[in-house]
């Protein structure tokens, strides 16, 4: 539990109106699931983050950095610590020639659309990914053959000591749904993309094509956290799940999508426990039948 002394200290770094206690996390994830966070803080700028990060390092208070909550399942009991949101208040996007500089709270949809409007190609794959730039870089988000590592040239981060650092593409150590930041204490504040000049209409048409494909193949009508599992080498998770007989399988409000078995969706009032039980059943049977271990792509918090 976050005490009054911690809240008082937080007010030295961010305005009181940006600090909320016992904030329901269901309102901050695309799964629409999750109990209350002890403390929820909306950050407005890099300076606030630097000061707050130094304080958290000194005190050892538990914290979690949140973007759009698009790849997150929060426990029904919530989170016993501070959630730092880098979201709408840190979401500026600027264009400099063939480069786009975006704050970590900007959405990938927002940045891809900005690129299109300026006739810059390379981010079409990201036009339907619901996460933020910060989360996208941490996870090396990708779709339809594109990944963040193909277009990112620089990532600005704040270290555990509250210092600003610049990481280039090589230093980021991008891998499949991972980067050096996944296992570090860095917090992303800004990302620079290098894109290629292109025809605005062609770029727009490609984005519309990918969007139509998503609507056709993905259960966008239900809350979810996107693909539930990472793609196992040599296989497709959705196909294995379907062949194991899980199409439409449901526990409580958590259901394996009939449209795409790689998605576990919130079909109505699902709890985190419902989702976790569905995931556990799938993992057990898929390994028993096919000898394949499915690794969740979703981050569990709680």
GROMACS .gro file of C-alpha atoms in nm:
model
  302
    1UNK     CA    1   0.000   0.000   0.000
    2UNK     CA    2   0.128   0.345  -0.095
    3UNK     CA    3   0.129   0.566   0.214
    4UNK     CA    4   0.063   0.934   0.256
    5UNK     CA    5   0.433   1.016   0.279
    6UNK     CA    6   0.493   0.871  -0.069
    7UNK     CA    7   0.199   1.062  -0.216
    8UNK     CA    8   0.327   1.381  -0.055
    9UNK     CA    9   0.668   1.319  -0.210
   10UNK     CA   10   0.516   1.251  -0.553
   11UNK     CA   11   0.351   1.592  -0.545
   12UNK     CA   12   0.697   1.748  -0.554
   13UNK     CA   13   0.744   1.601  -0.900
   14UNK     CA   14   0.398   1.602  -1.061
   15UNK     CA   15   0.078   1.803  -1.006
   16UNK     CA   16  -0.163   1.655  -0.750
   17UNK     CA   17  -0.437   1.623  -1.013
   18UNK     CA   18  -0.212   1.378  -1.202
   19UNK     CA   19  -0.199   1.143  -0.903
   20UNK     CA   20  -0.486   0.902  -0.837
   21UNK     CA   21  -0.513   0.645  -0.561
   22UNK     CA   22  -0.678   0.303  -0.598
   23UNK     CA   23  -0.720   0.360  -0.971
   24UNK     CA   24  -0.907   0.073  -1.147
   25UNK     CA   25  -0.671  -0.065  -1.412
   26UNK     CA   26  -0.956  -0.209  -1.619
   27UNK     CA   27  -0.996   0.142  -1.759
   28UNK     CA   28  -0.633   0.154  -1.872
   29UNK     CA   29  -0.595  -0.174  -2.064
   30UNK     CA   30  -0.739  -0.286  -2.395
   31UNK     CA   31  -0.845  -0.610  -2.221
   32UNK     CA   32  -1.071  -0.401  -1.993
   33UNK     CA   33  -0.958  -0.620  -1.705
   34UNK     CA   34  -0.772  -0.541  -1.383
   35UNK     CA   35  -0.808  -0.440  -1.022
   36UNK     CA   36  -0.689  -0.112  -0.869
   37UNK     CA   37  -0.334   0.020  -0.870
   38UNK     CA   38  -0.232   0.162  -0.533
   39UNK     CA   39  -0.121   0.479  -0.709
   40UNK     CA   40  -0.155   0.597  -1.071
   41UNK     CA   41   0.056   0.886  -1.199
   42UNK     CA   42   0.016   1.061  -1.535
   43UNK     CA   43   0.348   1.206  -1.651
   44UNK     CA   44   0.357   1.526  -1.855
   45UNK     CA   45   0.720   1.558  -1.956
   46UNK     CA   46   1.071   1.418  -1.943
   47UNK     CA   47   1.179   1.634  -1.650
   48UNK     CA   48   0.902   1.497  -1.429
   49UNK     CA   49   1.007   1.145  -1.521
   50UNK     CA   50   1.377   1.207  -1.449
   51UNK     CA   51   1.305   1.343  -1.101
   52UNK     CA   52   1.051   1.074  -1.022
   53UNK     CA   53   1.282   0.797  -1.142
   54UNK     CA   54   1.559   0.916  -0.911
   55UNK     CA   55   1.314   0.918  -0.621
   56UNK     CA   56   1.191   0.566  -0.698
   57UNK     CA   57   1.547   0.438  -0.725
   58UNK     CA   58   1.632   0.591  -0.388
   59UNK     CA   59   1.324   0.460  -0.206
   60UNK     CA   60   1.281   0.123  -0.377
   61UNK     CA   61   0.906   0.172  -0.423
   62UNK     CA   62   0.766  -0.075  -0.681
   63UNK     CA   63   0.650   0.077  -1.009
   64UNK     CA   64   0.534  -0.018  -1.356
   65UNK     CA   65   0.552   0.193  -1.672
   66UNK     CA   66   0.228   0.195  -1.871
   67UNK     CA   67   0.160   0.309  -2.225
   68UNK     CA   68  -0.173   0.223  -2.383
   69UNK     CA   69  -0.210  -0.105  -2.193
   70UNK     CA   70  -0.255  -0.295  -2.518
   71UNK     CA   71  -0.037  -0.594  -2.427
   72UNK     CA   72  -0.118  -0.616  -2.058
   73UNK     CA   73  -0.323  -0.833  -1.822
   74UNK     CA   74  -0.355  -0.687  -1.473
   75UNK     CA   75  -0.440  -0.907  -1.175
   76UNK     CA   76  -0.792  -0.894  -1.034
   77UNK     CA   77  -0.636  -0.781  -0.706
   78UNK     CA   78  -0.462  -0.495  -0.884
   79UNK     CA   79  -0.106  -0.372  -0.846
   80UNK     CA   80   0.066  -0.296  -0.517
   81UNK     CA   81   0.280  -0.008  -0.632
   82UNK     CA   82   0.289   0.297  -0.856
   83UNK     CA   83   0.180   0.288  -1.220
   84UNK     CA   84   0.355   0.557  -1.425
   85UNK     CA   85   0.160   0.638  -1.738
   86UNK     CA   86   0.346   0.778  -2.037
   87UNK     CA   87   0.045   0.846  -2.252
   88UNK     CA   88  -0.156   1.135  -2.400
   89UNK     CA   89   0.028   1.401  -2.201
   90UNK     CA   90   0.356   1.291  -2.365
   91UNK     CA   91   0.248   1.223  -2.723
   92UNK     CA   92   0.387   1.494  -2.951
   93UNK     CA   93   0.496   1.393  -3.303
   94UNK     CA   94   0.719   1.607  -3.526
   95UNK     CA   95   0.844   1.554  -3.882
   96UNK     CA   96   1.197   1.654  -3.988
   97UNK     CA   97   1.254   1.565  -4.352
   98UNK     CA   98   1.240   1.187  -4.374
   99UNK     CA   99   1.261   1.152  -3.996
  100UNK     CA  100   0.979   1.142  -3.744
  101UNK     CA  101   1.047   1.217  -3.378
  102UNK     CA  102   0.772   1.091  -3.148
  103UNK     CA  103   0.732   1.104  -2.772
  104UNK     CA  104   0.685   0.766  -2.611
  105UNK     CA  105   0.317   0.828  -2.531
  106UNK     CA  106   0.217   0.880  -2.895
  107UNK     CA  107   0.028   0.586  -3.041
  108UNK     CA  108   0.172   0.387  -3.328
  109UNK     CA  109  -0.150   0.455  -3.517
  110UNK     CA  110  -0.092   0.829  -3.472
  111UNK     CA  111   0.269   0.810  -3.592
  112UNK     CA  112   0.185   0.589  -3.892
  113UNK     CA  113  -0.088   0.831  -3.997
  114UNK     CA  114   0.150   1.127  -3.963
  115UNK     CA  115   0.401   0.944  -4.181
  116UNK     CA  116   0.134   0.883  -4.444
  117UNK     CA  117   0.022   1.246  -4.442
  118UNK     CA  118   0.382   1.354  -4.511
  119UNK     CA  119   0.442   1.096  -4.783
  120UNK     CA  120   0.679   0.885  -4.575
  121UNK     CA  121   0.680   0.507  -4.614
  122UNK     CA  122   0.794   0.237  -4.373
  123UNK     CA  123   0.539   0.248  -4.092
  124UNK     CA  124   0.241   0.109  -4.280
  125UNK     CA  125   0.270  -0.217  -4.082
  126UNK     CA  126   0.217  -0.024  -3.757
  127UNK     CA  127  -0.100   0.155  -3.866
  128UNK     CA  128  -0.325  -0.092  -3.684
  129UNK     CA  129  -0.111  -0.172  -3.378
  130UNK     CA  130  -0.293  -0.024  -3.077
  131UNK     CA  131   0.012   0.036  -2.856
  132UNK     CA  132   0.225   0.341  -2.791
  133UNK     CA  133   0.563   0.422  -2.942
  134UNK     CA  134   0.735   0.348  -2.611
  135UNK     CA  135   0.574   0.010  -2.567
  136UNK     CA  136   0.623  -0.069  -2.935
  137UNK     CA  137   0.996  -0.011  -2.911
  138UNK     CA  138   1.034  -0.211  -2.590
  139UNK     CA  139   0.852  -0.507  -2.748
  140UNK     CA  140   0.986  -0.455  -3.102
  141UNK     CA  141   0.625  -0.453  -3.214
  142UNK     CA  142   0.556  -0.585  -3.560
  143UNK     CA  143   0.294  -0.702  -3.808
  144UNK     CA  144   0.270  -0.808  -4.172
  145UNK     CA  145   0.646  -0.850  -4.208
  146UNK     CA  146   0.738  -0.515  -4.055
  147UNK     CA  147   0.904  -0.449  -3.719
  148UNK     CA  148   1.015  -0.148  -3.522
  149UNK     CA  149   1.379  -0.239  -3.562
  150UNK     CA  150   1.354  -0.175  -3.936
  151UNK     CA  151   1.268   0.193  -3.892
  152UNK     CA  152   1.399   0.305  -3.551
  153UNK     CA  153   1.732   0.491  -3.545
  154UNK     CA  154   1.741   0.639  -3.195
  155UNK     CA  155   1.567   0.580  -2.864
  156UNK     CA  156   1.590   0.829  -2.579
  157UNK     CA  157   1.560   0.671  -2.236
  158UNK     CA  158   1.581   0.769  -1.871
  159UNK     CA  159   1.810   0.551  -1.660
  160UNK     CA  160   1.749   0.431  -1.306
  161UNK     CA  161   1.948   0.730  -1.182
  162UNK     CA  162   1.726   0.972  -1.371
  163UNK     CA  163   1.981   1.045  -1.643
  164UNK     CA  164   1.886   1.089  -2.007
  165UNK     CA  165   2.059   0.851  -2.249
  166UNK     CA  166   2.047   0.794  -2.625
  167UNK     CA  167   2.049   0.440  -2.765
  168UNK     CA  168   2.106   0.368  -3.134
  169UNK     CA  169   1.950   0.083  -3.328
  170UNK     CA  170   2.235  -0.160  -3.263
  171UNK     CA  171   2.243  -0.085  -2.890
  172UNK     CA  172   1.871  -0.163  -2.869
  173UNK     CA  173   1.943  -0.532  -2.945
  174UNK     CA  174   1.605  -0.582  -3.108
  175UNK     CA  175   1.479  -0.940  -3.124
  176UNK     CA  176   1.146  -1.113  -3.170
  177UNK     CA  177   0.908  -0.916  -2.945
  178UNK     CA  178   1.194  -0.797  -2.731
  179UNK     CA  179   1.475  -0.543  -2.698
  180UNK     CA  180   1.750  -0.456  -2.452
  181UNK     CA  181   1.495  -0.247  -2.259
  182UNK     CA  182   1.285  -0.553  -2.167
  183UNK     CA  183   1.553  -0.663  -1.922
  184UNK     CA  184   1.682  -0.321  -1.816
  185UNK     CA  185   1.570  -0.033  -1.596
  186UNK     CA  186   1.546   0.214  -1.886
  187UNK     CA  187   1.224   0.406  -1.953
  188UNK     CA  188   1.162   0.523  -2.309
  189UNK     CA  189   1.080   0.892  -2.355
  190UNK     CA  190   1.127   0.957  -2.728
  191UNK     CA  191   1.189   0.762  -3.048
  192UNK     CA  192   1.332   0.871  -3.384
  193UNK     CA  193   1.220   0.692  -3.700
  194UNK     CA  194   1.395   0.709  -4.037
  195UNK     CA  195   1.155   0.650  -4.325
  196UNK     CA  196   1.159   0.657  -4.704
  197UNK     CA  197   0.984   0.910  -4.929
  198UNK     CA  198   0.679   0.761  -5.096
  199UNK     CA  199   0.355   0.839  -5.270
  200UNK     CA  200   0.093   0.947  -5.017
  201UNK     CA  201  -0.192   0.775  -5.200
  202UNK     CA  202   0.000   0.449  -5.232
  203UNK     CA  203   0.089   0.455  -4.862
  204UNK     CA  204  -0.272   0.530  -4.767
  205UNK     CA  205  -0.399   0.247  -4.987
  206UNK     CA  206  -0.158   0.002  -4.823
  207UNK     CA  207  -0.272   0.108  -4.476
  208UNK     CA  208  -0.636   0.065  -4.576
  209UNK     CA  209  -0.558  -0.279  -4.717
  210UNK     CA  210  -0.393  -0.389  -4.394
  211UNK     CA  211  -0.677  -0.242  -4.190
  212UNK     CA  212  -0.934  -0.438  -4.392
  213UNK     CA  213  -0.731  -0.754  -4.335
  214UNK     CA  214  -0.730  -0.696  -3.961
  215UNK     CA  215  -1.105  -0.641  -3.949
  216UNK     CA  216  -1.161  -0.960  -4.148
  217UNK     CA  217  -0.924  -1.186  -3.956
  218UNK     CA  218  -0.902  -1.045  -3.602
  219UNK     CA  219  -1.174  -1.020  -3.332
  220UNK     CA  220  -1.156  -0.641  -3.305
  221UNK     CA  221  -1.515  -0.630  -3.179
  222UNK     CA  222  -1.403  -0.769  -2.840
  223UNK     CA  223  -1.158  -0.632  -2.582
  224UNK     CA  224  -0.830  -0.821  -2.595
  225UNK     CA  225  -0.456  -0.778  -2.565
  226UNK     CA  226  -0.388  -0.874  -2.926
  227UNK     CA  227  -0.207  -1.198  -3.001
  228UNK     CA  228  -0.203  -1.397  -2.680
  229UNK     CA  229   0.105  -1.605  -2.760
  230UNK     CA  230   0.436  -1.546  -2.932
  231UNK     CA  231   0.477  -1.728  -3.260
  232UNK     CA  232   0.653  -2.060  -3.186
  233UNK     CA  233   0.939  -2.141  -3.421
  234UNK     CA  234   0.814  -2.335  -3.721
  235UNK     CA  235   0.447  -2.305  -3.625
  236UNK     CA  236   0.154  -2.066  -3.597
  237UNK     CA  237   0.009  -2.038  -3.247
  238UNK     CA  238  -0.346  -1.985  -3.371
  239UNK     CA  239  -0.335  -2.295  -3.588
  240UNK     CA  240  -0.202  -2.514  -3.307
  241UNK     CA  241  -0.471  -2.384  -3.072
  242UNK     CA  242  -0.742  -2.452  -3.330
  243UNK     CA  243  -0.613  -2.802  -3.402
  244UNK     CA  244  -0.607  -2.872  -3.029
  245UNK     CA  245  -0.981  -2.807  -3.023
  246UNK     CA  246  -0.994  -2.471  -2.850
  247UNK     CA  247  -1.190  -2.264  -3.102
  248UNK     CA  248  -1.461  -2.089  -2.897
  249UNK     CA  249  -1.338  -2.246  -2.571
  250UNK     CA  250  -1.450  -2.034  -2.276
  251UNK     CA  251  -1.394  -2.005  -1.903
  252UNK     CA  252  -1.600  -1.737  -1.732
  253UNK     CA  253  -1.587  -1.434  -1.960
  254UNK     CA  254  -1.259  -1.529  -2.132
  255UNK     CA  255  -1.298  -1.695  -2.471
  256UNK     CA  256  -1.073  -1.822  -2.748
  257UNK     CA  257  -1.186  -1.625  -3.052
  258UNK     CA  258  -1.374  -1.818  -3.318
  259UNK     CA  259  -1.239  -1.575  -3.577
  260UNK     CA  260  -0.871  -1.615  -3.483
  261UNK     CA  261  -0.771  -1.877  -3.226
  262UNK     CA  262  -0.452  -1.686  -3.146
  263UNK     CA  263  -0.664  -1.432  -2.956
  264UNK     CA  264  -0.815  -1.478  -2.610
  265UNK     CA  265  -1.087  -1.214  -2.580
  266UNK     CA  266  -1.295  -1.061  -2.306
  267UNK     CA  267  -1.638  -1.184  -2.415
  268UNK     CA  268  -1.806  -1.014  -2.120
  269UNK     CA  269  -1.696  -0.943  -1.762
  270UNK     CA  270  -1.389  -1.163  -1.788
  271UNK     CA  271  -1.150  -1.168  -1.494
  272UNK     CA  272  -0.774  -1.198  -1.510
  273UNK     CA  273  -0.809  -1.542  -1.352
  274UNK     CA  274  -1.044  -1.647  -1.634
  275UNK     CA  275  -0.785  -1.543  -1.892
  276UNK     CA  276  -0.499  -1.711  -1.707
  277UNK     CA  277  -0.694  -2.037  -1.679
  278UNK     CA  278  -0.769  -2.037  -2.052
  279UNK     CA  279  -0.403  -1.973  -2.128
  280UNK     CA  280  -0.290  -2.250  -1.892
  281UNK     CA  281  -0.532  -2.503  -2.048
  282UNK     CA  282  -0.412  -2.414  -2.398
  283UNK     CA  283  -0.045  -2.441  -2.305
  284UNK     CA  284  -0.092  -2.780  -2.141
  285UNK     CA  285  -0.286  -2.942  -2.426
  286UNK     CA  286  -0.077  -2.794  -2.708
  287UNK     CA  287   0.241  -2.922  -2.546
  288UNK     CA  288   0.085  -3.264  -2.486
  289UNK     CA  289  -0.044  -3.297  -2.844
  290UNK     CA  290   0.226  -3.124  -3.045
  291UNK     CA  291   0.528  -3.097  -2.815
  292UNK     CA  292   0.526  -2.720  -2.858
  293UNK     CA  293   0.556  -2.482  -2.563
  294UNK     CA  294   0.350  -2.169  -2.622
  295UNK     CA  295   0.495  -1.859  -2.457
  296UNK     CA  296   0.254  -1.576  -2.374
  297UNK     CA  297   0.312  -1.248  -2.552
  298UNK     CA  298   0.096  -1.075  -2.291
  299UNK     CA  299   0.262  -0.912  -1.991
  300UNK     CA  300   0.110  -1.012  -1.655
  301UNK     CA  301   0.103  -0.747  -1.382
  302UNK     CA  302   0.001  -0.808  -1.026
   0.00000   0.00000   0.00000
